[in-house]
Amino acid sequence: MARDRAQNPILVPAVSQPRIEVRQGFTGTQLLLYGAILSPEGARAAKDYDIVIVLEGPARPLSLREKKRVAGVWVNADSTTLRSVPGFYAVVSNRPLAQIVDERTAAIYQLGLTALQLSPSGSIDPAAQEHFAAGLVDLMRRSGLYLQDESAVRVKEQVLYEARIALPSHVPVGTYTAETFAVQRGRVLASATARVEVEKQGFEKAVADFSQHQPVFYGLLAVGVSIAMGWLAGRVFALI
């Protein structure tokens, strides 16, 4: 077993933008993830490996509510709270994940949207849990915050790999982890992690800091601005 581990490849990952600044007018960006696959001696890897990269954003608890139509009116029905939901999740690979790993391995390493572990904070029926998790993944996918691309990774001469992942304009701020996996015959033989910081800067950062450190004054200011805008709009329409 020790001999097998000694023969495993070494991954050297990197990202094009270790620090992304979210300023006014930010329209999103493309993050380039790349690296090298080396032998334990630091030379070119002698075997072929599949590459899977998972880019995951900061996690937080999230409450979900399902709306149902009752007597022609939409009302809140079932609800649940998930303990740890990634604000962003992207998985990219050089070929379909089903051809790289089996369901058990995918679940262990959370490789793929269907393998995300979205654990509820309390007891819930497994079927209901699966229903809520699938609904959340679909919602996040349609908003551009979750994605799965099984042809995004390019491996060149079994030495270099690269992939591009699009980050939308509403990407959450925080620390992101980009974990790269080298897989052979269904087994994860090596992994390595790089980090990306997404930070608000300029006016957006000032507003965010003010709202966090002075929530009462921020709320009063927001109400005051809303009243002023309403009064101004009324005066403008009165003059038309």
CSV table of C-alpha atoms in Angstrom, one decimal:
chain,number,residue,atom,x,y,z
A,1,MET,CA,0.0,0.0,0.0
A,2,ALA,CA,2.8,2.4,0.9
A,3,ARG,CA,4.5,1.6,-2.4
A,4,ASP,CA,1.3,2.4,-4.3
A,5,ARG,CA,1.0,5.8,-2.6
A,6,ALA,CA,4.6,6.5,-3.5
A,7,GLN,CA,3.8,6.0,-7.2
A,8,ASN,CA,0.8,8.3,-7.1
A,9,PRO,CA,1.0,11.5,-9.2
A,10,ILE,CA,1.6,14.9,-7.7
A,11,LEU,CA,-0.7,17.8,-8.7
A,12,VAL,CA,0.6,21.4,-8.8
A,13,PRO,CA,-2.5,23.6,-9.2
A,14,ALA,CA,-2.8,27.4,-9.8
A,15,VAL,CA,-5.4,30.0,-10.6
A,16,SER,CA,-5.2,33.0,-12.9
A,17,GLN,CA,-6.8,35.4,-10.3
A,18,PRO,CA,-6.1,34.5,-6.7
A,19,ARG,CA,-7.9,37.7,-5.7
A,20,ILE,CA,-11.1,39.0,-7.5
A,21,GLU,CA,-12.3,42.4,-6.7
A,22,VAL,CA,-16.0,43.1,-7.0
A,23,ARG,CA,-16.4,46.8,-7.7
A,24,GLN,CA,-19.2,49.0,-9.1
A,25,GLY,CA,-20.1,47.8,-12.6
A,26,PHE,CA,-18.7,44.3,-12.0
A,27,THR,CA,-20.1,42.1,-14.8
A,28,GLY,CA,-18.5,38.8,-13.8
A,29,THR,CA,-15.3,37.2,-14.8
A,30,GLN,CA,-13.7,34.0,-16.1
A,31,LEU,CA,-11.4,32.2,-13.8
A,32,LEU,CA,-8.6,30.1,-15.4
A,33,LEU,CA,-7.6,27.0,-13.3
A,34,TYR,CA,-4.5,25.2,-14.5
A,35,GLY,CA,-1.6,23.1,-13.3
A,36,ALA,CA,0.7,20.2,-13.9
A,37,ILE,CA,0.5,16.5,-13.3
A,38,LEU,CA,3.9,15.2,-12.2
A,39,SER,CA,5.4,11.9,-11.1
A,40,PRO,CA,6.7,11.6,-7.5
A,41,GLU,CA,10.2,12.4,-8.9
A,42,GLY,CA,8.9,15.7,-10.4
A,43,ALA,CA,9.0,14.4,-14.0
A,44,ARG,CA,6.2,14.0,-16.5
A,45,ALA,CA,3.5,11.6,-15.3
A,46,ALA,CA,3.9,8.2,-17.1
A,47,LYS,CA,0.2,7.3,-17.0
A,48,ASP,CA,-3.0,8.7,-18.2
A,49,TYR,CA,-5.3,10.4,-15.6
A,50,ASP,CA,-8.7,11.9,-15.7
A,51,ILE,CA,-8.9,15.4,-14.1
A,52,VAL,CA,-11.8,16.7,-12.1
A,53,ILE,CA,-11.8,20.3,-10.6
A,54,VAL,CA,-14.3,21.5,-8.0
A,55,LEU,CA,-14.6,25.2,-7.4
A,56,GLU,CA,-16.7,25.8,-4.2
A,57,GLY,CA,-17.7,29.1,-2.6
A,58,PRO,CA,-18.4,30.0,1.0
A,59,ALA,CA,-21.1,27.9,2.6
A,60,ARG,CA,-23.9,29.1,4.9
A,61,PRO,CA,-27.2,27.7,6.4
A,62,LEU,CA,-30.2,28.2,4.2
A,63,SER,CA,-33.9,27.9,4.8
A,64,LEU,CA,-36.1,26.6,2.0
A,65,ARG,CA,-39.9,26.9,1.7
A,66,GLU,CA,-42.1,25.3,-0.9
A,67,LYS,CA,-45.1,27.1,-2.2
A,68,LYS,CA,-48.3,25.3,-3.1
A,69,ARG,CA,-51.5,26.5,-4.8
A,70,VAL,CA,-54.4,26.1,-2.4
A,71,ALA,CA,-57.9,27.3,-3.5
A,72,GLY,CA,-56.3,29.5,-6.2
A,73,VAL,CA,-53.8,31.1,-3.8
A,74,TRP,CA,-50.1,30.4,-3.4
A,75,VAL,CA,-49.2,29.7,0.2
A,76,ASN,CA,-46.1,28.4,2.0
A,77,ALA,CA,-46.2,24.7,2.5
A,78,ASP,CA,-43.3,22.4,3.6
A,79,SER,CA,-40.0,23.9,4.7
A,80,THR,CA,-36.6,22.8,5.8
A,81,THR,CA,-33.2,24.3,6.8
A,82,LEU,CA,-30.0,23.1,5.2
A,83,ARG,CA,-26.9,23.3,7.4
A,84,SER,CA,-24.2,24.1,4.8
A,85,VAL,CA,-25.0,25.3,1.3
A,86,PRO,CA,-22.2,26.5,-1.0
A,87,GLY,CA,-22.9,29.9,-2.3
A,88,PHE,CA,-21.1,28.8,-5.5
A,89,TYR,CA,-20.3,25.3,-6.8
A,90,ALA,CA,-18.8,24.3,-10.1
A,91,VAL,CA,-17.5,20.9,-11.2
A,92,VAL,CA,-15.6,20.5,-14.5
A,93,SER,CA,-13.9,17.5,-16.0
A,94,ASN,CA,-12.2,16.2,-19.1
A,95,ARG,CA,-15.0,13.7,-19.9
A,96,PRO,CA,-18.4,12.7,-18.3
A,97,LEU,CA,-18.2,12.0,-14.6
A,98,ALA,CA,-20.1,8.8,-14.9
A,99,GLN,CA,-17.2,7.5,-17.0
A,100,ILE,CA,-14.6,8.6,-14.4
A,101,VAL,CA,-16.0,7.6,-11.0
A,102,ASP,CA,-18.8,5.5,-9.7
A,103,GLU,CA,-21.7,6.9,-7.6
A,104,ARG,CA,-20.0,5.9,-4.3
A,105,THR,CA,-16.7,7.7,-5.1
A,106,ALA,CA,-18.6,10.7,-6.4
A,107,ALA,CA,-20.6,10.9,-3.2
A,108,ILE,CA,-17.4,10.7,-1.0
A,109,TYR,CA,-15.7,13.5,-2.8
A,110,GLN,CA,-18.9,15.4,-3.8
A,111,LEU,CA,-18.1,15.2,-7.5
A,112,GLY,CA,-21.1,16.5,-9.4
A,113,LEU,CA,-24.3,18.3,-8.7
A,114,THR,CA,-26.2,15.1,-7.8
A,115,ALA,CA,-23.4,14.3,-5.3
A,116,LEU,CA,-23.6,17.5,-3.2
A,117,GLN,CA,-24.2,16.8,0.5
A,118,LEU,CA,-26.9,19.2,1.5
A,119,SER,CA,-27.6,18.0,5.0
A,120,PRO,CA,-30.8,19.2,6.8
A,121,SER,CA,-30.4,20.7,10.3
A,122,GLY,CA,-33.2,18.5,11.7
A,123,SER,CA,-34.9,15.2,10.9
A,124,ILE,CA,-36.7,15.0,7.6
A,125,ASP,CA,-38.0,12.3,5.4
A,126,PRO,CA,-35.3,11.2,2.9
A,127,ALA,CA,-37.7,11.6,0.0
A,128,ALA,CA,-38.5,15.2,1.1
A,129,GLN,CA,-34.8,15.9,1.6
A,130,GLU,CA,-34.0,14.8,-1.9
A,131,HIS,CA,-36.9,16.9,-3.2
A,132,PHE,CA,-35.7,20.0,-1.5
A,133,ALA,CA,-32.0,19.4,-2.5
A,134,ALA,CA,-33.0,18.9,-6.2
A,135,GLY,CA,-35.1,22.1,-6.1
A,136,LEU,CA,-32.3,24.1,-4.6
A,137,VAL,CA,-29.7,22.8,-7.1
A,138,ASP,CA,-32.0,23.6,-10.0
A,139,LEU,CA,-32.6,27.1,-8.7
A,140,MET,CA,-28.9,27.8,-8.2
A,141,ARG,CA,-28.1,26.3,-11.6
A,142,ARG,CA,-30.6,28.5,-13.4
A,143,SER,CA,-29.1,31.6,-11.6
A,144,GLY,CA,-25.6,30.7,-12.8
A,145,LEU,CA,-24.2,29.9,-9.3
A,146,TYR,CA,-24.1,26.1,-9.8
A,147,LEU,CA,-22.7,24.5,-12.9
A,148,GLN,CA,-21.3,21.2,-14.2
A,149,ASP,CA,-19.3,21.0,-17.4
A,150,GLU,CA,-17.9,17.6,-18.4
A,151,SER,CA,-15.8,18.8,-21.3
A,152,ALA,CA,-14.2,22.0,-19.8
A,153,VAL,CA,-10.9,20.4,-18.7
A,154,ARG,CA,-8.2,20.1,-21.3
A,155,VAL,CA,-5.2,17.9,-20.6
A,156,LYS,CA,-2.1,18.5,-22.8
A,157,GLU,CA,0.3,15.6,-23.3
A,158,GLN,CA,-0.6,14.3,-19.8
A,159,VAL,CA,1.4,17.0,-18.2
A,160,LEU,CA,-0.6,20.2,-18.2
A,161,TYR,CA,-4.3,20.8,-17.6
A,162,GLU,CA,-6.5,23.8,-17.8
A,163,ALA,CA,-10.2,24.8,-17.4
A,164,ARG,CA,-12.2,28.0,-17.4
A,165,ILE,CA,-15.1,28.7,-15.0
A,166,ALA,CA,-17.4,31.7,-15.4
A,167,LEU,CA,-18.2,33.6,-12.3
A,168,PRO,CA,-21.4,35.7,-12.6
A,169,SER,CA,-21.8,39.3,-11.5
A,170,HIS,CA,-23.8,38.3,-8.4
A,171,VAL,CA,-21.2,35.8,-7.2
A,172,PRO,CA,-21.0,35.8,-3.4
A,173,VAL,CA,-17.9,37.2,-1.7
A,174,GLY,CA,-15.6,35.1,0.5
A,175,THR,CA,-12.9,32.4,0.3
A,176,TYR,CA,-13.3,29.9,-2.6
A,177,THR,CA,-11.5,26.5,-2.8
A,178,ALA,CA,-10.5,25.0,-6.1
A,179,GLU,CA,-9.7,21.4,-5.6
A,180,THR,CA,-8.2,19.3,-8.4
A,181,PHE,CA,-8.5,15.5,-8.4
A,182,ALA,CA,-6.4,13.0,-10.5
A,183,VAL,CA,-8.4,9.9,-11.1
A,184,GLN,CA,-7.4,6.6,-12.7
A,185,ARG,CA,-9.7,3.6,-13.3
A,186,GLY,CA,-12.3,5.1,-10.9
A,187,ARG,CA,-9.9,5.8,-8.0
A,188,VAL,CA,-8.9,9.2,-6.8
A,189,LEU,CA,-5.1,9.0,-6.6
A,190,ALA,CA,-4.2,12.6,-5.8
A,191,SER,CA,-5.7,15.9,-5.0
A,192,ALA,CA,-4.5,19.4,-4.4
A,193,THR,CA,-6.2,22.7,-3.4
A,194,ALA,CA,-5.8,26.3,-4.5
A,195,ARG,CA,-7.7,29.3,-3.0
A,196,VAL,CA,-9.4,32.3,-4.4
A,197,GLU,CA,-10.5,35.4,-2.5
A,198,VAL,CA,-13.6,37.2,-3.8
A,199,GLU,CA,-13.8,40.7,-2.1
A,200,LYS,CA,-15.9,43.7,-2.4
A,201,GLN,CA,-14.0,46.9,-3.0
A,202,GLY,CA,-14.8,50.6,-3.4
A,203,PHE,CA,-18.3,51.8,-2.9
A,204,GLU,CA,-19.7,48.3,-2.6
A,205,LYS,CA,-17.3,47.5,0.2
A,206,ALA,CA,-18.2,50.7,2.1
A,207,VAL,CA,-21.9,49.9,1.9
A,208,ALA,CA,-21.4,46.3,3.0
A,209,ASP,CA,-19.2,47.4,5.9
A,210,PHE,CA,-21.6,50.0,7.0
A,211,SER,CA,-24.6,47.6,6.9
A,212,GLN,CA,-22.7,45.1,9.0
A,213,HIS,CA,-21.2,47.4,11.6
A,214,GLN,CA,-24.0,49.9,11.8
A,215,PRO,CA,-27.2,47.9,11.0
A,216,VAL,CA,-29.6,50.3,12.8
A,217,PHE,CA,-28.3,53.4,11.1
A,218,TYR,CA,-28.1,51.5,7.8
A,219,GLY,CA,-31.8,50.6,8.1
A,220,LEU,CA,-32.8,54.1,9.0
A,221,LEU,CA,-30.8,55.4,6.1
A,222,ALA,CA,-32.4,52.9,3.7
A,223,VAL,CA,-35.9,54.0,4.9
A,224,GLY,CA,-35.0,57.6,4.6
A,225,VAL,CA,-33.7,57.2,1.1
A,226,SER,CA,-36.9,55.3,0.1
A,227,ILE,CA,-39.1,58.0,1.5
A,228,ALA,CA,-37.1,60.7,-0.3
A,229,MET,CA,-37.2,58.9,-3.6
A,230,GLY,CA,-41.0,58.4,-3.3
A,231,TRP,CA,-41.5,62.1,-2.5
A,232,LEU,CA,-39.3,63.1,-5.4
A,233,ALA,CA,-41.1,60.8,-7.8
A,234,GLY,CA,-44.5,62.2,-6.6
A,235,ARG,CA,-43.3,65.8,-7.2
A,236,VAL,CA,-42.0,64.9,-10.7
A,237,PHE,CA,-45.3,63.3,-11.7
A,238,ALA,CA,-47.2,66.2,-10.3
A,239,LEU,CA,-45.4,68.6,-12.6
A,240,ILE,CA,-46.0,66.5,-15.7
